[in-house]
Short mmCIF file of C-alpha atoms in Angstrom, two decimals:
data_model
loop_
_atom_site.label_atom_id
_atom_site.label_comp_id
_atom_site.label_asym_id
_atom_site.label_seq_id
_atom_site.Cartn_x
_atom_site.Cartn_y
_atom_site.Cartn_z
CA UNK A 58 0.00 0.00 0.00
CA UNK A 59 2.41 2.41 1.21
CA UNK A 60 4.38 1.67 -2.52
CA UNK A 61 1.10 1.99 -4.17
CA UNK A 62 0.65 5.86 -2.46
CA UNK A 63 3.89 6.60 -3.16
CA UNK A 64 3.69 6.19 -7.13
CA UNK A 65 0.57 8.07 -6.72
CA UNK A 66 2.20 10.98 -5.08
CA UNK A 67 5.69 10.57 -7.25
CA UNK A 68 7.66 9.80 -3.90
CA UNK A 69 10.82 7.52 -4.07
CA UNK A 70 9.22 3.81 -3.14
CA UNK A 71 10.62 2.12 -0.40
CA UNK A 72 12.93 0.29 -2.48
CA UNK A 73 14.12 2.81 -4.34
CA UNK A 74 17.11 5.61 -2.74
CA UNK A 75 17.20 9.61 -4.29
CA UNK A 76 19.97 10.46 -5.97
CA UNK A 77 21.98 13.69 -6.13
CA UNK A 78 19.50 15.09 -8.23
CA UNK A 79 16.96 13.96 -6.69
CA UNK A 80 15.89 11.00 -8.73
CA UNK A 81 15.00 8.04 -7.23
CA UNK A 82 17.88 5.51 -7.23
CA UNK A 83 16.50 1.99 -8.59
CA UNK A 84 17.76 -1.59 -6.86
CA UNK A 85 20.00 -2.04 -9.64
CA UNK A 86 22.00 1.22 -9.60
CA UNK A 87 22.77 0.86 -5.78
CA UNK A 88 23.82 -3.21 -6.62
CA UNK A 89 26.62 -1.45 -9.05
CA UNK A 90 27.57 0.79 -6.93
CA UNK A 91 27.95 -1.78 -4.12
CA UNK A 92 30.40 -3.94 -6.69
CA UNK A 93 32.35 -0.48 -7.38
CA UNK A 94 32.92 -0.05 -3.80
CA UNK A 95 34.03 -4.12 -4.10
CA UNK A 96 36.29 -3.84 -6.17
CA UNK A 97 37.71 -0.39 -4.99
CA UNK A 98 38.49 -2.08 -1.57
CA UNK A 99 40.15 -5.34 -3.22
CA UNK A 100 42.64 -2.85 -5.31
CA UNK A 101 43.15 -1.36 -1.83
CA UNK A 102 44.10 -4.63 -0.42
CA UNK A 103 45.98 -5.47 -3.86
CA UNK A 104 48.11 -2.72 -3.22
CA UNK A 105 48.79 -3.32 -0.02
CA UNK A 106 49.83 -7.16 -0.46
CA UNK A 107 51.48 -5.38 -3.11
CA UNK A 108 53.89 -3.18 -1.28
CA UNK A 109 53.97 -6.14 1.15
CA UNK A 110 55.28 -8.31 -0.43
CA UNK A 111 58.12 -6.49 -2.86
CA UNK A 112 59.10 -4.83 0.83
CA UNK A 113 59.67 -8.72 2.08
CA UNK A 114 61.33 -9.66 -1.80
CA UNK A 115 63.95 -6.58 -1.42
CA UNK A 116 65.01 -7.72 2.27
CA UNK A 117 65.21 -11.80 0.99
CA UNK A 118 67.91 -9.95 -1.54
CA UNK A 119 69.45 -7.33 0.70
CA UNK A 120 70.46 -10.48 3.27
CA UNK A 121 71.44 -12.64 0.25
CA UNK A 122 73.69 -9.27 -0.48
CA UNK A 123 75.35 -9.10 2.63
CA UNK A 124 75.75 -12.82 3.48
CA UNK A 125 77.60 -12.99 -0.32
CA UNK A 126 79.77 -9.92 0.96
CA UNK A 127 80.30 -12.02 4.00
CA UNK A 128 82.78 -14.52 2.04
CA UNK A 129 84.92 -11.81 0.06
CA UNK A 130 84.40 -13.09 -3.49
CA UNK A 131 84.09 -11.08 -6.50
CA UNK A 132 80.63 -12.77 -7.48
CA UNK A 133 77.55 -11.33 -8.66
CA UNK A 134 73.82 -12.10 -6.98
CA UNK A 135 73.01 -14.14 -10.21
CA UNK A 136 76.44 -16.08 -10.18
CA UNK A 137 75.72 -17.04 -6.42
CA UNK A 138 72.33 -18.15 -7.84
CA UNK A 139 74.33 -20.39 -10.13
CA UNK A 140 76.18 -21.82 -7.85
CA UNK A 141 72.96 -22.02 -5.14
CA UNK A 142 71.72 -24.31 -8.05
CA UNK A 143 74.17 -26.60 -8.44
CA UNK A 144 74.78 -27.10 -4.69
CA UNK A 145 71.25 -28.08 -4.26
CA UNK A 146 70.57 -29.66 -7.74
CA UNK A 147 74.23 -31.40 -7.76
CA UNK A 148 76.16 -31.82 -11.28
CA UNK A 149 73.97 -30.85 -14.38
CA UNK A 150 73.60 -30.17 -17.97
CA UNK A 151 74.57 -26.46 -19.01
CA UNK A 152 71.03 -26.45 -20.99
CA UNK A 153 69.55 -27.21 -17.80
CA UNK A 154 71.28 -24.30 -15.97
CA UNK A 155 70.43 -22.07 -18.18
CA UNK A 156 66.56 -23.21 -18.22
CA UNK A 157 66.75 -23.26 -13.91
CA UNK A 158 68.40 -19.56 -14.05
CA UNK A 159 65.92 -18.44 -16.74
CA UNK A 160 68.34 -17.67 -19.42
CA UNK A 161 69.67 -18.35 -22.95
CA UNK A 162 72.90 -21.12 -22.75
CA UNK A 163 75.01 -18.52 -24.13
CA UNK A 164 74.67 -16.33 -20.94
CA UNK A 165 74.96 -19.67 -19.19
CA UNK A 166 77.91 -20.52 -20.50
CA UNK A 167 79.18 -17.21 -19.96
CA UNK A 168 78.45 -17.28 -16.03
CA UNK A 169 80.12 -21.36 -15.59
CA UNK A 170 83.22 -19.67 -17.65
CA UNK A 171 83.57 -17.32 -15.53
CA UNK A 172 82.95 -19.19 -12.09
CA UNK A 173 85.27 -21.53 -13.48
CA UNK A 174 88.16 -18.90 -14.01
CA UNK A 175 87.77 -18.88 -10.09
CA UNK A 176 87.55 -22.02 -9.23
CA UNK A 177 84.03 -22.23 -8.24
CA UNK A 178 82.66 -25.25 -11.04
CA UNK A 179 84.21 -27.76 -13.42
CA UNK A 180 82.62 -28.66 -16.66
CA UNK A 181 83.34 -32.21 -17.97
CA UNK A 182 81.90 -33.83 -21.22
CA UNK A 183 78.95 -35.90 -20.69
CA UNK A 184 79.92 -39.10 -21.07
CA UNK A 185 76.38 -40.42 -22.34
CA UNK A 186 76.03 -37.49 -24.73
CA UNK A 187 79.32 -35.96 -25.64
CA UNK A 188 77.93 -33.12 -27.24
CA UNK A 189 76.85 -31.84 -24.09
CA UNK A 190 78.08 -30.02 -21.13
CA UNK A 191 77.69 -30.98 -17.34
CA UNK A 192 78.60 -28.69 -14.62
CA UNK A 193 79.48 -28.91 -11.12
CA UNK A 194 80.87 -27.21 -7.87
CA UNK A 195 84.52 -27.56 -7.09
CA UNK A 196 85.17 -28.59 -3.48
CA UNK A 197 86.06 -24.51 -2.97
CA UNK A 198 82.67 -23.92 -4.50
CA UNK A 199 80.60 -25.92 -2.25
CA UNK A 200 82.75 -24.60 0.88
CA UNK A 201 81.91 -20.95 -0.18
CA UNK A 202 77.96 -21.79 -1.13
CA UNK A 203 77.68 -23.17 2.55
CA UNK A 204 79.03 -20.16 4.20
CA UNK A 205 77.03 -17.71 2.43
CA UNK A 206 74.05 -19.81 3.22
CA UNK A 207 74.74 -20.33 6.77
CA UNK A 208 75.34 -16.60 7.29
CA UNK A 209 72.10 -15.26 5.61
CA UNK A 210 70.33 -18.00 7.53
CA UNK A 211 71.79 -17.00 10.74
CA UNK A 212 70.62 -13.15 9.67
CA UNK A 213 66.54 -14.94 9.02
CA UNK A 214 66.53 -16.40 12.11
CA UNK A 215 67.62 -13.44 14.09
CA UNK A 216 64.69 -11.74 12.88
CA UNK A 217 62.32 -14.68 12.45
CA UNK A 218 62.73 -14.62 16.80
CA UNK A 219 61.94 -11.13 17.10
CA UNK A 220 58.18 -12.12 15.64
CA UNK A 221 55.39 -13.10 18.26
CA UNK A 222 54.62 -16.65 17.80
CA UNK A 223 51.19 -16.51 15.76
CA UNK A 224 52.52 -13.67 13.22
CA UNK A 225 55.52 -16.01 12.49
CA UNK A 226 53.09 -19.43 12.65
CA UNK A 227 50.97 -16.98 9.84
CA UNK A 228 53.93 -16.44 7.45
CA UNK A 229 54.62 -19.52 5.65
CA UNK A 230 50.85 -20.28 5.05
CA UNK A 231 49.81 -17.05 3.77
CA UNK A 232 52.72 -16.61 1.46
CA UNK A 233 52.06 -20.12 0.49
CA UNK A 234 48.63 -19.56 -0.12
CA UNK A 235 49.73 -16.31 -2.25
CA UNK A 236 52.03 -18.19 -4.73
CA UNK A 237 48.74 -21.73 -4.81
CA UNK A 238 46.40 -18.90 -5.94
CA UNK A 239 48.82 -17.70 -8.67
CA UNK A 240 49.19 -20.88 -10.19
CA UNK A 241 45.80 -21.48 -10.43
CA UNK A 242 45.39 -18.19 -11.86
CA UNK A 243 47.69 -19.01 -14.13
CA UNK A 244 49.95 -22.21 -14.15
CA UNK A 245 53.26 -20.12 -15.80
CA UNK A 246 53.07 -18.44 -12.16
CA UNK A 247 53.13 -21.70 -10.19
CA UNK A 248 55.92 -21.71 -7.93
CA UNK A 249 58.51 -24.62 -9.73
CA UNK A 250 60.54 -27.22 -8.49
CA UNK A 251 63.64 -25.39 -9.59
CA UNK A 252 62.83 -21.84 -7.43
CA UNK A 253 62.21 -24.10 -4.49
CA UNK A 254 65.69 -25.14 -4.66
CA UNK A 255 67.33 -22.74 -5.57
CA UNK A 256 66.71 -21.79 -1.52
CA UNK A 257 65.43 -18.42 -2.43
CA UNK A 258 68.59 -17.23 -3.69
CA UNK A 259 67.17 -14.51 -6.33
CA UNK A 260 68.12 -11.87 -8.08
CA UNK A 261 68.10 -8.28 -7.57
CA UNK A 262 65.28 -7.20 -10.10
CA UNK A 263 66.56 -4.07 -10.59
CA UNK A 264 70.08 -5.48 -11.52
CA UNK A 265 69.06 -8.86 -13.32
CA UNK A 266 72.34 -8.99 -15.88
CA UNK A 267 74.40 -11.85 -14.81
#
């Protein structure tokens, strides 16, 4: 009834909301409205996680930075990658370094010629496939790879301690449940095999050239 007088006397209905000028505002309108305001507060959050996250990525590289300076050695983020690689993937094929590290096998073979000018790696024929290329560390290699690991892991845990037991429980999970969503998103963005061992060793984005 109370609808019914209001069309009679041109009144908003009770379902319906004025608008600025002073139209009445139909179900629909304030529904879109609602999903604007969605999706405004999700690209809030977005950015947030955002900012989060690259804040979190540029301290994972500013500890790998100082544990390499730890050692001494004239190396390069993306050569300690290399050699992160083959200390946790053991001796393989130069193809397959360069497909782990994410680049062509000429810059791969660039990088094991030069860690092999220091002594780092050794790269033998493979025996099964001679036209191929197998890389390893050298014993000084796999000494310097386990310091620089040991160091930045001493630097995590330092600050892992200073964390109240549920935020650090909550870390592992959620980040987890960051990089599951991605690769259902899309499977290129699944975290691989070969980043999980590389022992989140990465490089500097902003400096990427081996």
């Amino acid at each position: 009834m109370a609808n019914e007088e209001a069309m009679v006397s041109g009144e908003p209905m009770a379902d319906e909301q004025p608008t600025a000028n002073g139209e009445p505002m139909a179900n629909g309108e304030r529904l879109a409205d609602g999903d604007k305001a969605s999706e405004a507060a999700l690209d809030r959050e977005a950015e947030r996680i955002t900012v989060a996250v690259m804040a979190a990525s540029r301290l994972i590289v500013a500890l790998s930075a100082r544990a390499l300076a730890s050692v001494d050695a004239p190396l390069t983020l993306p050569q300690l990658r290399s050699l992160v690689a083959l200390h946790t993937c053991g001796p393989i094929k130069l193809a397959a370094m360069a497909a782990t590290l994410g680049v062509t096998s000429s810059t791969a073979l660039r990088m094991a010629e030069r860690l092999e000018a220091q002594g780092l790696t050794d790269r033998r024929v493979n025996p099964d496939n001679r036209r191929e290329v197998v890389l390893r560390l050298t014993p000084a290699g796999e000494e310097l790879v386990e310091r620089v690991l040991s160091h930045r892991r001493a630097e995590i845990r330092a600050l892992v301690e200073r964390l109240p037991a549920p935020e650090r429980a909550g870390l592992v999970p959620a980040l987890t449940a960051l990089t599951t969503a991605a690769g259902q998103l899309d499977p290129a963005l699944a975290a691989t095999t070969e980043a999980d061992r590389l022992t989140g060793m990465i490089d500097d984005p902003l400096n990427p050239t081996p």
